[in-house]
Coordinates of C-alpha atoms in Angstrom, one line a residue:
Chain A
Q1 CA 28.5 -31.2 -18.2
V2 CA 26.8 -28.0 -17.0
Q3 CA 28.2 -24.8 -18.4
L4 CA 27.2 -21.2 -18.0
V5 CA 29.1 -18.7 -20.2
E6 CA 28.5 -15.0 -19.7
S7 CA 29.2 -12.3 -22.3
G8 CA 28.4 -8.7 -23.0
G9 CA 30.5 -6.9 -20.4
G10 CA 32.6 -3.9 -21.2
V11 CA 33.4 -0.3 -20.4
V12 CA 30.4 2.1 -20.5
Q13 CA 29.8 5.6 -19.5
P14 CA 27.5 6.5 -16.6
G15 CA 23.9 6.7 -17.7
R16 CA 24.4 4.4 -20.7
S17 CA 23.1 0.8 -21.2
L18 CA 24.5 -2.7 -21.5
R19 CA 23.0 -6.1 -22.0
L20 CA 24.7 -9.2 -20.6
S21 CA 24.0 -12.7 -21.8
C22 CA 24.5 -16.1 -20.2
A23 CA 24.5 -19.1 -22.5
A24 CA 23.7 -22.4 -20.8
S25 CA 24.3 -26.0 -21.7
G26 CA 24.4 -29.4 -20.2
F27 CA 21.1 -29.3 -18.3
I28 CA 17.4 -28.7 -19.0
F29 CA 17.5 -24.9 -19.0
S30 CA 13.8 -24.4 -18.9
T31 CA 13.4 -26.1 -15.5
Y32 CA 15.7 -24.0 -13.5
A33 CA 15.4 -20.6 -11.8
L34 CA 18.5 -18.5 -12.5
Y35 CA 20.2 -15.6 -10.8
W36 CA 22.6 -12.8 -11.6
V37 CA 25.1 -12.1 -8.8
R38 CA 27.7 -9.4 -8.9
Q39 CA 31.0 -8.7 -7.2
A40 CA 32.5 -5.2 -7.1
P41 CA 36.3 -5.1 -7.2
G42 CA 37.8 -6.4 -4.0
K43 CA 34.3 -6.8 -2.4
G44 CA 31.8 -9.5 -1.6
L45 CA 29.0 -11.1 -3.4
E46 CA 25.7 -9.3 -4.0
W47 CA 22.5 -10.8 -5.5
V48 CA 21.2 -8.7 -8.4
A49 CA 18.2 -10.4 -9.9
L50 CA 16.3 -13.7 -10.0
I51 CA 14.0 -15.2 -12.7
S52 CA 11.7 -18.2 -12.4
Y53 CA 12.1 -21.2 -14.7
D54 CA 9.4 -19.9 -17.1
G55 CA 10.3 -16.2 -16.9
N56 CA 7.0 -15.3 -15.4
N57 CA 8.4 -14.1 -12.1
K58 CA 11.2 -11.7 -11.7
Y59 CA 12.8 -10.2 -8.6
Y60 CA 15.4 -7.5 -8.1
A61 CA 17.7 -6.1 -5.5
D62 CA 16.7 -2.7 -4.3
S63 CA 20.0 -1.3 -5.7
V64 CA 19.0 -2.1 -9.3
R65 CA 15.2 -2.2 -9.3
G66 CA 13.8 0.0 -12.0
R67 CA 17.1 0.1 -13.9
F68 CA 17.9 -3.5 -14.6
T69 CA 15.7 -6.1 -16.3
I70 CA 16.3 -9.9 -16.2
S71 CA 14.9 -12.1 -18.9
R72 CA 15.4 -15.5 -20.5
D73 CA 14.8 -17.2 -23.8
N74 CA 14.2 -20.9 -23.1
S75 CA 14.3 -21.7 -26.8
K76 CA 17.9 -20.4 -26.9
N77 CA 19.0 -21.6 -23.4
T78 CA 20.1 -18.0 -22.7
L79 CA 19.7 -15.7 -19.7
Y80 CA 19.9 -11.9 -20.1
L81 CA 20.4 -8.9 -18.0
Q82 CA 19.5 -5.5 -19.5
M83 CA 21.2 -2.8 -17.5
N84 CA 20.1 0.8 -18.1
S85 CA 21.0 4.1 -16.4
L86 CA 24.3 2.6 -15.3
R87 CA 26.1 4.1 -12.3
D88 CA 29.7 4.0 -11.1
E89 CA 28.6 1.7 -8.3
D90 CA 27.4 -0.9 -10.9
T91 CA 31.1 -1.6 -11.7
A92 CA 31.6 -5.3 -11.0
M93 CA 32.1 -8.8 -12.2
Y94 CA 28.7 -10.2 -13.1
Y95 CA 28.0 -13.9 -12.7
C96 CA 25.0 -16.0 -13.7
A97 CA 24.3 -18.8 -11.4
R98 CA 22.0 -21.8 -11.3
T99 CA 20.1 -23.0 -8.3
Q100 CA 20.7 -26.5 -7.1
S101 CA 17.1 -27.5 -6.9
G102 CA 15.7 -25.4 -9.7
G103 CA 13.6 -23.4 -7.3
Y104 CA 14.3 -19.9 -6.0
W105 CA 15.5 -20.7 -2.5
S106 CA 18.3 -23.1 -3.1
P107 CA 22.1 -22.8 -3.1
F108 CA 24.0 -22.1 -6.3
D109 CA 25.6 -25.3 -7.6
Y110 CA 27.0 -23.8 -10.9
W111 CA 28.3 -20.4 -11.7
G112 CA 29.6 -18.9 -14.9
Q113 CA 33.1 -17.5 -15.2
G114 CA 31.7 -13.9 -15.1
T115 CA 31.8 -10.9 -17.3
V116 CA 33.3 -7.6 -16.2
V117 CA 31.2 -4.4 -16.4
T118 CA 33.1 -1.1 -15.8
V119 CA 31.1 2.1 -15.6
S120 CA 33.4 5.1 -16.1
S121 CA 33.4 8.4 -17.8
Chain B
E1 CA 16.7 -8.9 5.1
I2 CA 19.0 -11.3 7.0
V3 CA 22.4 -9.9 7.6
L4 CA 25.2 -12.4 7.8
T5 CA 28.4 -11.4 9.7
Q6 CA 31.5 -13.6 9.1
S7 CA 34.4 -13.8 11.5
P8 CA 37.3 -13.4 11.5
G9 CA 37.8 -11.1 8.5
T10 CA 41.2 -12.7 7.9
L11 CA 42.5 -16.0 9.3
S12 CA 46.2 -16.8 9.1
L13 CA 47.1 -20.4 9.5
S14 CA 49.6 -23.0 8.2
P15 CA 49.0 -26.0 6.1
G16 CA 48.0 -29.0 8.2
E17 CA 46.3 -26.8 10.8
R18 CA 42.6 -26.7 11.6
A19 CA 40.5 -23.7 10.4
T20 CA 37.2 -22.6 12.0
L21 CA 35.2 -20.0 10.2
S22 CA 32.1 -18.4 11.7
C23 CA 28.9 -17.0 10.2
R24 CA 26.3 -15.3 12.4
A25 CA 22.9 -14.3 11.1
S26 CA 20.8 -11.3 12.3
Q27 CA 17.8 -13.6 12.6
S28 CA 17.2 -17.3 12.4
V29 CA 17.9 -18.9 9.1
S30 CA 15.0 -21.0 8.2
S31 CA 15.4 -24.8 7.7
S32 CA 19.2 -24.4 8.1
S33 CA 19.3 -22.9 4.6
L34 CA 22.9 -21.9 4.9
A35 CA 25.6 -22.5 2.3
W36 CA 29.4 -22.0 2.3
Y37 CA 31.3 -21.1 -0.9
Q38 CA 35.0 -21.0 -1.6
Q39 CA 36.4 -18.4 -4.0
N40 CA 39.9 -18.4 -5.4
P41 CA 41.4 -15.3 -7.1
G42 CA 40.0 -14.8 -10.5
Q43 CA 37.5 -17.6 -10.2
A44 CA 33.8 -17.9 -9.6
P45 CA 32.7 -19.1 -6.2
R46 CA 32.1 -22.9 -5.7
V47 CA 29.7 -24.4 -3.2
L48 CA 31.3 -26.4 -0.5
V49 CA 28.4 -27.0 2.0
Y50 CA 24.6 -26.5 1.8
G51 CA 21.8 -27.1 4.2
A52 CA 24.3 -26.0 6.9
S53 CA 26.1 -29.4 7.0
S54 CA 25.8 -31.3 3.7
R55 CA 28.9 -31.4 1.6
A56 CA 28.5 -30.6 -2.1
T57 CA 29.4 -33.2 -4.7
G58 CA 33.2 -33.7 -5.0
I59 CA 34.1 -31.7 -1.9
P60 CA 36.7 -33.4 0.3
D61 CA 35.6 -34.6 3.7
R62 CA 38.1 -32.3 5.5
F63 CA 35.4 -29.6 4.9
S64 CA 32.5 -29.8 7.3
G65 CA 29.6 -27.4 8.2
S66 CA 27.6 -27.2 11.4
G67 CA 25.2 -24.9 13.2
S68 CA 21.6 -23.9 13.2
G69 CA 19.4 -20.9 13.9
T70 CA 21.8 -17.9 13.9
E71 CA 25.2 -19.5 14.4
F72 CA 27.0 -21.5 11.7
T73 CA 30.5 -22.8 11.4
L74 CA 32.7 -24.1 8.5
T75 CA 35.6 -26.3 9.7
I76 CA 38.5 -27.4 7.6
S77 CA 40.1 -30.2 9.5
R78 CA 43.6 -30.1 8.0
L79 CA 44.5 -27.3 5.7
E80 CA 45.9 -28.1 2.2
P81 CA 47.7 -25.5 0.2
E82 CA 44.7 -25.2 -2.2
D83 CA 42.4 -24.3 0.7
F84 CA 43.8 -20.8 1.1
A85 CA 41.1 -18.7 -0.4
V86 CA 38.1 -16.5 0.5
Y87 CA 35.1 -18.1 2.0
Y88 CA 31.5 -16.8 2.0
C89 CA 28.4 -17.9 3.7
Q90 CA 25.0 -17.5 2.1
Q91 CA 21.5 -17.8 3.4
Y92 CA 18.9 -18.9 0.9
G93 CA 15.9 -19.5 3.2
S94 CA 14.5 -16.0 3.2
S95 CA 14.0 -13.4 0.5
P96 CA 16.3 -11.8 -0.4
I97 CA 19.2 -14.2 -0.4
T98 CA 22.2 -12.7 1.3
F99 CA 25.9 -13.3 1.6
G100 CA 28.3 -12.7 4.4
Q101 CA 31.2 -10.3 3.7
G102 CA 33.8 -13.1 3.5
T103 CA 36.7 -14.6 5.4
K104 CA 40.1 -14.6 3.8
L105 CA 42.1 -17.6 4.8
E106 CA 45.8 -16.9 4.2
I107 CA 49.0 -18.8 4.7
K108 CA 50.8 -17.9 7.8

């Protein structure tokens, strides 16, 4: 069955860095576009970053562009999110999500359980 | 970007009642690329409906979606105890994808 398992979250000071990982299984990882989506405590869902199936195309929300980098290793079935210059407002649960069709513009049919990032001094 | 506005913010109903949740878009959603998700406390969202009206795999038929253009509705015909959760709409037809702010369905 399809599984997405995030890791790498934690408590970090403002201005520092963190790298999240999302280990995938149960599907052909290299054929799907993948997203990172976050949810601040008690708030709604916010798209963060998108990567194409081959890693050649990457897109970012305005709120993280220039600070976050999405990447993937198709040989390891793993998605990453490198987060630099973290701010208080980056505090959230971070989910990786798979698109239903494999393309960019498709609903998310599988989500990971999330990993919590807390930015605090 | 397309802004999605959900109403009401909170809906208080009893098991067995019918729930109607609304999602209004700031501009037309292309190809009815509108999905609905359910999120229970401490869990990731799960897709209920996509393409405005297609139920996702394994979703009970008491859930139904409708609408087009800028107005969309999720209807739960007879509420079960496990349906009390937060519901989000999402448009995925235009970049960037966007979510509504959510409707909390609570037990009356």
